Amino acid sequence: METNSTRCMYVLFSRQNTRIGRFIRIFLRNSRYSHVALSLDEKLYTMYSFSRKRHDSPFFGGFVREYPVHYIIRSKDVPIKLCRVQFDESEYAGAKARLEDSISRSDELIYNLFDAIVLPFGKRCRLRDAYTCVSFASYVIGMDDIRNIGELEKRLSEYTVYEGGLNELIEKYSITPPENDDYYDRKGLIAATKDLMLLLSSLLKRSRRRRIIAG
């Protein structure tokens, strides 16, 4: 139970059944999971992350509000771990402020593909207003020194409240996306290629002030 001196956010680790998810796990063998999202409640209806904005365009990424059903592909269940991270009043205020700032400036934030590329080599490429799913979650909860998903999972292991299949939680809380959800709208390969070119262009502009950091 939350009190006036203790608040919490939920961090959801998931083992994505996508090509990119499998690729991440090949190079980052210290974790069973390939994606991280933040939730304000255990029912997972309000989740935020950095990920693809359409299912058929893996590089059309940025700050997104996610829904658990988006993780289910061809009805195949997804292994997850849910952690309830506790904060004192000051820590929670800081985390909430960082999240609310990201929500208000969501159009300015992009997916940091460069950071994702150098991560397997023990490096970081930090760019202004650009994140991966793990760097964003770590930033919001005040653990910006985290380098990869496995490290974040280990750091939060003591806060685990559920570990198992995602479908169980979807059924338990009857989680459904809104009627205007356009995640599954298909726009084709040409649109996906244009999305990638636009992302790369934005990242190159921001990389003029980049910081590449050894792990």
PDB file of C-alpha atoms in Angstrom:
ATOM      1  CA  MET A   1       0.000   0.000   0.000  1.00  0.00           C
ATOM      2  CA  GLU A   2       1.273   3.480  -0.857  1.00  0.00           C
ATOM      3  CA  THR A   3       1.678   5.965   1.975  1.00  0.00           C
ATOM      4  CA  ASN A   4       2.444   9.676   2.082  1.00  0.00           C
ATOM      5  CA  SER A   5       6.155   8.846   2.367  1.00  0.00           C
ATOM      6  CA  THR A   6       6.300   6.030  -0.190  1.00  0.00           C
ATOM      7  CA  ARG A   7       5.200   6.096  -3.825  1.00  0.00           C
ATOM      8  CA  CYS A   8       5.839   3.683  -6.676  1.00  0.00           C
ATOM      9  CA  MET A   9       6.091   3.110 -10.403  1.00  0.00           C
ATOM     10  CA  TYR A  10       6.009  -0.215 -12.219  1.00  0.00           C
ATOM     11  CA  VAL A  11       8.721  -1.420 -14.610  1.00  0.00           C
ATOM     12  CA  LEU A  12       7.670  -4.131 -17.052  1.00  0.00           C
ATOM     13  CA  PHE A  13      10.307  -6.378 -18.641  1.00  0.00           C
ATOM     14  CA  SER A  14       9.088  -8.424 -21.611  1.00  0.00           C
ATOM     15  CA  ARG A  15      10.552 -11.063 -23.926  1.00  0.00           C
ATOM     16  CA  GLN A  16       9.387  -9.768 -27.308  1.00  0.00           C
ATOM     17  CA  ASN A  17       8.504 -12.288 -30.029  1.00  0.00           C
ATOM     18  CA  THR A  18       9.839 -10.031 -32.779  1.00  0.00           C
ATOM     19  CA  ARG A  19      12.942 -10.256 -34.973  1.00  0.00           C
ATOM     20  CA  ILE A  20      14.444  -7.254 -33.210  1.00  0.00           C
ATOM     21  CA  GLY A  21      13.640  -8.755 -29.815  1.00  0.00           C
ATOM     22  CA  ARG A  22      15.449 -11.978 -30.716  1.00  0.00           C
ATOM     23  CA  PHE A  23      18.391 -10.001 -32.102  1.00  0.00           C
ATOM     24  CA  ILE A  24      18.700  -8.057 -28.817  1.00  0.00           C
ATOM     25  CA  ARG A  25      18.771 -11.261 -26.781  1.00  0.00           C
ATOM     26  CA  ILE A  26      21.511 -12.742 -28.996  1.00  0.00           C
ATOM     27  CA  PHE A  27      23.872  -9.863 -28.241  1.00  0.00           C
ATOM     28  CA  LEU A  28      22.769  -9.165 -24.673  1.00  0.00           C
ATOM     29  CA  ARG A  29      22.842 -12.608 -23.109  1.00  0.00           C
ATOM     30  CA  ASN A  30      22.711 -11.285 -19.544  1.00  0.00           C
ATOM     31  CA  SER A  31      18.928 -10.897 -19.728  1.00  0.00           C
ATOM     32  CA  ARG A  32      15.969 -13.031 -20.773  1.00  0.00           C
ATOM     33  CA  TYR A  33      14.109  -9.869 -21.768  1.00  0.00           C
ATOM     34  CA  SER A  34      14.372  -7.496 -24.700  1.00  0.00           C
ATOM     35  CA  HIS A  35      12.005  -4.622 -23.893  1.00  0.00           C
ATOM     36  CA  VAL A  36      11.219  -2.339 -20.952  1.00  0.00           C
ATOM     37  CA  ALA A  37       8.199  -0.140 -20.293  1.00  0.00           C
ATOM     38  CA  LEU A  38       7.031   2.040 -17.408  1.00  0.00           C
ATOM     39  CA  SER A  39       3.562   1.872 -15.906  1.00  0.00           C
ATOM     40  CA  LEU A  40       1.863   4.038 -13.310  1.00  0.00           C
ATOM     41  CA  ASP A  41      -0.255   1.157 -12.047  1.00  0.00           C
ATOM     42  CA  GLU A  42      -0.124  -2.625 -11.814  1.00  0.00           C
ATOM     43  CA  LYS A  43      -3.016  -3.028 -14.262  1.00  0.00           C
ATOM     44  CA  LEU A  44      -0.620  -1.877 -17.025  1.00  0.00           C
ATOM     45  CA  TYR A  45      -3.220   0.233 -18.821  1.00  0.00           C
ATOM     46  CA  THR A  46      -0.994   3.319 -18.731  1.00  0.00           C
ATOM     47  CA  MET A  47       2.431   2.272 -20.055  1.00  0.00           C
ATOM     48  CA  TYR A  48       5.148   4.434 -21.560  1.00  0.00           C
ATOM     49  CA  SER A  49       8.289   3.481 -23.443  1.00  0.00           C
ATOM     50  CA  PHE A  50      10.477   4.120 -26.480  1.00  0.00           C
ATOM     51  CA  SER A  51       9.522   1.705 -29.196  1.00  0.00           C
ATOM     52  CA  ARG A  52       8.051   1.339 -32.681  1.00  0.00           C
ATOM     53  CA  LYS A  53       4.902   3.364 -33.326  1.00  0.00           C
ATOM     54  CA  ARG A  54       3.505   0.928 -35.900  1.00  0.00           C
ATOM     55  CA  HIS A  55       3.855  -2.830 -35.972  1.00  0.00           C
ATOM     56  CA  ASP A  56       5.008  -2.943 -39.622  1.00  0.00           C
ATOM     57  CA  SER A  57       7.624  -0.186 -39.200  1.00  0.00           C
ATOM     58  CA  PRO A  58      10.224  -1.296 -36.626  1.00  0.00           C
ATOM     59  CA  PHE A  59      12.294   1.876 -37.043  1.00  0.00           C
ATOM     60  CA  PHE A  60       9.402   4.333 -36.784  1.00  0.00           C
ATOM     61  CA  GLY A  61      10.234   4.736 -33.124  1.00  0.00           C
ATOM     62  CA  GLY A  62       9.923   7.276 -30.384  1.00  0.00           C
ATOM     63  CA  PHE A  63       8.072   8.021 -27.181  1.00  0.00           C
ATOM     64  CA  VAL A  64       4.899   5.926 -27.158  1.00  0.00           C
ATOM     65  CA  ARG A  65       2.032   4.939 -24.942  1.00  0.00           C
ATOM     66  CA  GLU A  66       1.940   1.161 -25.149  1.00  0.00           C
ATOM     67  CA  TYR A  67      -0.730  -1.444 -24.543  1.00  0.00           C
ATOM     68  CA  PRO A  68       0.072  -5.026 -23.457  1.00  0.00           C
ATOM     69  CA  VAL A  69      -1.896  -6.573 -26.319  1.00  0.00           C
ATOM     70  CA  HIS A  70       0.608  -5.053 -28.753  1.00  0.00           C
ATOM     71  CA  TYR A  71       3.177  -7.524 -27.423  1.00  0.00           C
ATOM     72  CA  ILE A  72       1.095 -10.582 -28.331  1.00  0.00           C
ATOM     73  CA  ILE A  73       1.920 -11.858 -31.832  1.00  0.00           C
ATOM     74  CA  ARG A  74      -0.051 -14.713 -33.391  1.00  0.00           C
ATOM     75  CA  SER A  75      -1.639 -15.396 -29.987  1.00  0.00           C
ATOM     76  CA  LYS A  76       1.725 -16.494 -28.555  1.00  0.00           C
ATOM     77  CA  ASP A  77       2.114 -15.618 -24.872  1.00  0.00           C
ATOM     78  CA  VAL A  78       4.979 -13.341 -23.795  1.00  0.00           C
ATOM     79  CA  PRO A  79       7.149 -13.966 -20.695  1.00  0.00           C
ATOM     80  CA  ILE A  80       7.303 -10.871 -18.491  1.00  0.00           C
ATOM     81  CA  LYS A  81       8.607  -9.629 -15.161  1.00  0.00           C
ATOM     82  CA  LEU A  82       6.829  -6.799 -13.349  1.00  0.00           C
ATOM     83  CA  CYS A  83       8.691  -4.776 -10.713  1.00  0.00           C
ATOM     84  CA  ARG A  84       7.097  -2.325  -8.287  1.00  0.00           C
ATOM     85  CA  VAL A  85       9.768   0.316  -7.662  1.00  0.00           C
ATOM     86  CA  GLN A  86       9.287   2.246  -4.437  1.00  0.00           C
ATOM     87  CA  PHE A  87      10.353   5.853  -3.909  1.00  0.00           C
ATOM     88  CA  ASP A  88      10.271   8.321  -1.081  1.00  0.00           C
ATOM     89  CA  GLU A  89       8.346  11.571  -1.662  1.00  0.00           C
ATOM     90  CA  SER A  90      11.314  13.459  -3.127  1.00  0.00           C
ATOM     91  CA  GLU A  91      12.369  10.619  -5.457  1.00  0.00           C
ATOM     92  CA  TYR A  92       8.812  10.106  -6.664  1.00  0.00           C
ATOM     93  CA  ALA A  93       8.363  13.815  -7.373  1.00  0.00           C
ATOM     94  CA  GLY A  94      11.515  13.767  -9.496  1.00  0.00           C
ATOM     95  CA  ALA A  95      10.486  10.632 -11.408  1.00  0.00           C
ATOM     96  CA  LYS A  96       6.967  11.953 -12.022  1.00  0.00           C
ATOM     97  CA  ALA A  97       8.367  15.294 -13.236  1.00  0.00           C
ATOM     98  CA  ARG A  98      10.685  13.560 -15.711  1.00  0.00           C
ATOM     99  CA  LEU A  99       7.841  11.426 -17.041  1.00  0.00           C
ATOM    100  CA  GLU A 100       5.415  14.343 -17.329  1.00  0.00           C
ATOM    101  CA  ASP A 101       8.048  16.409 -19.145  1.00  0.00           C
ATOM    102  CA  SER A 102       8.517  13.562 -21.644  1.00  0.00           C
ATOM    103  CA  ILE A 103       4.760  13.302 -22.186  1.00  0.00           C
ATOM    104  CA  SER A 104       4.445  17.043 -22.783  1.00  0.00           C
ATOM    105  CA  ARG A 105       7.359  17.039 -25.267  1.00  0.00           C
ATOM    106  CA  SER A 106       6.654  13.662 -26.868  1.00  0.00           C
ATOM    107  CA  ASP A 107       6.809  15.081 -30.410  1.00  0.00           C
ATOM    108  CA  GLU A 108      10.406  16.207 -29.808  1.00  0.00           C
ATOM    109  CA  LEU A 109      11.653  12.821 -28.580  1.00  0.00           C
ATOM    110  CA  ILE A 110      13.007  10.132 -30.913  1.00  0.00           C
ATOM    111  CA  TYR A 111      14.324   6.579 -30.676  1.00  0.00           C
ATOM    112  CA  ASN A 112      18.104   6.446 -30.180  1.00  0.00           C
ATOM    113  CA  LEU A 113      19.052   3.819 -32.751  1.00  0.00           C
ATOM    114  CA  PHE A 114      22.732   4.767 -32.450  1.00  0.00           C
ATOM    115  CA  ASP A 115      22.724   3.950 -28.734  1.00  0.00           C
ATOM    116  CA  ALA A 116      21.092   0.591 -29.485  1.00  0.00           C
ATOM    117  CA  ILE A 117      23.778  -0.202 -32.088  1.00  0.00           C
ATOM    118  CA  VAL A 118      26.820   0.495 -29.858  1.00  0.00           C
ATOM    119  CA  LEU A 119      25.319  -1.088 -26.735  1.00  0.00           C
ATOM    120  CA  PRO A 120      26.548  -4.649 -27.501  1.00  0.00           C
ATOM    121  CA  PHE A 121      30.100  -3.255 -27.613  1.00  0.00           C
ATOM    122  CA  GLY A 122      29.905  -1.898 -24.072  1.00  0.00           C
ATOM    123  CA  LYS A 123      29.452   1.722 -25.133  1.00  0.00           C
ATOM    124  CA  ARG A 124      26.753   4.373 -24.955  1.00  0.00           C
ATOM    125  CA  CYS A 125      25.819   7.070 -27.457  1.00  0.00           C
ATOM    126  CA  ARG A 126      23.801   9.620 -25.528  1.00  0.00           C
ATOM    127  CA  LEU A 127      21.889  12.155 -27.639  1.00  0.00           C
ATOM    128  CA  ARG A 128      19.652  14.982 -26.531  1.00  0.00           C
ATOM    129  CA  ASP A 129      15.984  13.957 -26.388  1.00  0.00           C
ATOM    130  CA  ALA A 130      16.732  10.496 -27.803  1.00  0.00           C
ATOM    131  CA  TYR A 131      16.328   7.252 -25.874  1.00  0.00           C
ATOM    132  CA  THR A 132      16.029   3.492 -26.109  1.00  0.00           C
ATOM    133  CA  CYS A 133      13.442   1.703 -23.984  1.00  0.00           C
ATOM    134  CA  VAL A 134      15.980   0.868 -21.269  1.00  0.00           C
ATOM    135  CA  SER A 135      17.704   4.265 -21.200  1.00  0.00           C
ATOM    136  CA  PHE A 136      14.325   6.009 -20.886  1.00  0.00           C
ATOM    137  CA  ALA A 137      13.059   3.787 -18.064  1.00  0.00           C
ATOM    138  CA  SER A 138      16.376   4.166 -16.241  1.00  0.00           C
ATOM    139  CA  TYR A 139      16.317   7.943 -16.694  1.00  0.00           C
ATOM    140  CA  VAL A 140      12.802   8.329 -15.318  1.00  0.00           C
ATOM    141  CA  ILE A 141      13.344   6.205 -12.213  1.00  0.00           C
ATOM    142  CA  GLY A 142      16.675   7.872 -11.446  1.00  0.00           C
ATOM    143  CA  MET A 143      19.085   5.103 -12.454  1.00  0.00           C
ATOM    144  CA  ASP A 144      20.719   6.768 -15.434  1.00  0.00           C
ATOM    145  CA  ASP A 145      23.968   4.844 -14.935  1.00  0.00           C
ATOM    146  CA  ILE A 146      22.309   1.628 -16.190  1.00  0.00           C
ATOM    147  CA  ARG A 147      23.900   0.292 -19.392  1.00  0.00           C
ATOM    148  CA  ASN A 148      21.539  -2.471 -20.568  1.00  0.00           C
ATOM    149  CA  ILE A 149      18.352  -4.391 -19.830  1.00  0.00           C
ATOM    150  CA  GLY A 150      20.097  -7.147 -17.903  1.00  0.00           C
ATOM    151  CA  GLU A 151      21.694  -4.647 -15.556  1.00  0.00           C
ATOM    152  CA  LEU A 152      18.368  -2.900 -14.922  1.00  0.00           C
ATOM    153  CA  GLU A 153      16.621  -6.220 -14.337  1.00  0.00           C
ATOM    154  CA  LYS A 154      19.257  -7.210 -11.781  1.00  0.00           C
ATOM    155  CA  ARG A 155      19.055  -3.831 -10.021  1.00  0.00           C
ATOM    156  CA  LEU A 156      15.265  -4.111  -9.693  1.00  0.00           C
ATOM    157  CA  SER A 157      15.019  -7.826  -8.871  1.00  0.00           C
ATOM    158  CA  GLU A 158      14.126  -7.141  -5.233  1.00  0.00           C
ATOM    159  CA  TYR A 159      11.019  -5.265  -6.383  1.00  0.00           C
ATOM    160  CA  THR A 160       9.556  -8.145  -8.442  1.00  0.00           C
ATOM    161  CA  VAL A 161       5.807  -8.608  -7.889  1.00  0.00           C
ATOM    162  CA  TYR A 162       4.971 -10.868 -10.843  1.00  0.00           C
ATOM    163  CA  GLU A 163       6.867 -13.134 -13.209  1.00  0.00           C
ATOM    164  CA  GLY A 164       5.081 -15.272 -15.767  1.00  0.00           C
ATOM    165  CA  GLY A 165       2.937 -14.946 -18.893  1.00  0.00           C
ATOM    166  CA  LEU A 166       1.536 -11.604 -20.047  1.00  0.00           C
ATOM    167  CA  ASN A 167      -1.788 -13.145 -21.082  1.00  0.00           C
ATOM    168  CA  GLU A 168      -2.577 -13.871 -17.445  1.00  0.00           C
ATOM    169  CA  LEU A 169      -2.457 -10.163 -16.585  1.00  0.00           C
ATOM    170  CA  ILE A 170      -4.344  -9.167 -19.737  1.00  0.00           C
ATOM    171  CA  GLU A 171      -7.168 -11.502 -18.778  1.00  0.00           C
ATOM    172  CA  LYS A 172      -7.052 -10.554 -15.089  1.00  0.00           C
ATOM    173  CA  TYR A 173      -7.449  -6.827 -15.733  1.00  0.00           C
ATOM    174  CA  SER A 174      -9.308  -7.013 -19.083  1.00  0.00           C
ATOM    175  CA  ILE A 175      -6.705  -4.765 -20.708  1.00  0.00           C
ATOM    176  CA  THR A 176      -7.747  -3.542 -24.154  1.00  0.00           C
ATOM    177  CA  PRO A 177      -6.406  -0.722 -26.378  1.00  0.00           C
ATOM    178  CA  PRO A 178      -8.602   2.306 -27.207  1.00  0.00           C
ATOM    179  CA  GLU A 179     -10.894   2.281 -30.225  1.00  0.00           C
ATOM    180  CA  ASN A 180      -8.652   4.723 -32.125  1.00  0.00           C
ATOM    181  CA  ASP A 181      -5.536   2.545 -31.739  1.00  0.00           C
ATOM    182  CA  ASP A 182      -3.633   2.611 -35.056  1.00  0.00           C
ATOM    183  CA  TYR A 183      -0.690   0.389 -34.075  1.00  0.00           C
ATOM    184  CA  TYR A 184      -1.657  -2.325 -36.578  1.00  0.00           C
ATOM    185  CA  ASP A 185      -2.339   0.008 -39.523  1.00  0.00           C
ATOM    186  CA  ARG A 186      -0.178  -1.249 -42.387  1.00  0.00           C
ATOM    187  CA  LYS A 187       1.575   1.275 -44.633  1.00  0.00           C
ATOM    188  CA  GLY A 188       4.038  -0.993 -46.398  1.00  0.00           C
ATOM    189  CA  LEU A 189       7.771  -1.294 -47.017  1.00  0.00           C
ATOM    190  CA  ILE A 190       8.194   2.065 -48.751  1.00  0.00           C
ATOM    191  CA  ALA A 191       6.685   3.913 -45.790  1.00  0.00           C
ATOM    192  CA  ALA A 192       8.857   1.902 -43.376  1.00  0.00           C
ATOM    193  CA  THR A 193      11.985   2.827 -45.376  1.00  0.00           C
ATOM    194  CA  LYS A 194      11.037   6.503 -45.312  1.00  0.00           C
ATOM    195  CA  ASP A 195      10.526   6.241 -41.555  1.00  0.00           C
ATOM    196  CA  LEU A 196      14.039   4.844 -41.155  1.00  0.00           C
ATOM    197  CA  MET A 197      15.591   7.581 -43.315  1.00  0.00           C
ATOM    198  CA  LEU A 198      13.786  10.264 -41.311  1.00  0.00           C
ATOM    199  CA  LEU A 199      14.970   8.760 -38.026  1.00  0.00           C
ATOM    200  CA  LEU A 200      18.582   8.549 -39.231  1.00  0.00           C
ATOM    201  CA  SER A 201      18.467  12.151 -40.423  1.00  0.00           C
ATOM    202  CA  SER A 202      17.197  13.347 -37.049  1.00  0.00           C
ATOM    203  CA  LEU A 203      19.826  11.325 -35.182  1.00  0.00           C
ATOM    204  CA  LEU A 204      22.676  12.644 -37.340  1.00  0.00           C
ATOM    205  CA  LYS A 205      21.622  16.214 -36.637  1.00  0.00           C
ATOM    206  CA  ARG A 206      21.615  15.566 -32.901  1.00  0.00           C
ATOM    207  CA  SER A 207      24.870  13.608 -32.991  1.00  0.00           C
ATOM    208  CA  ARG A 208      26.861  16.803 -33.516  1.00  0.00           C
ATOM    209  CA  ARG A 209      26.836  17.095 -29.723  1.00  0.00           C
ATOM    210  CA  ARG A 210      26.922  13.395 -29.007  1.00  0.00           C
ATOM    211  CA  ARG A 211      28.729  11.725 -26.115  1.00  0.00           C
ATOM    212  CA  ILE A 212      29.968   8.171 -26.729  1.00  0.00           C
ATOM    213  CA  ILE A 213      30.763   6.607 -23.363  1.00  0.00           C
ATOM    214  CA  ALA A 214      32.575   3.374 -22.619  1.00  0.00           C
ATOM    215  CA  GLY A 215      30.587   0.896 -20.576  1.00  0.00           C
TER     216      GLY A 215
END
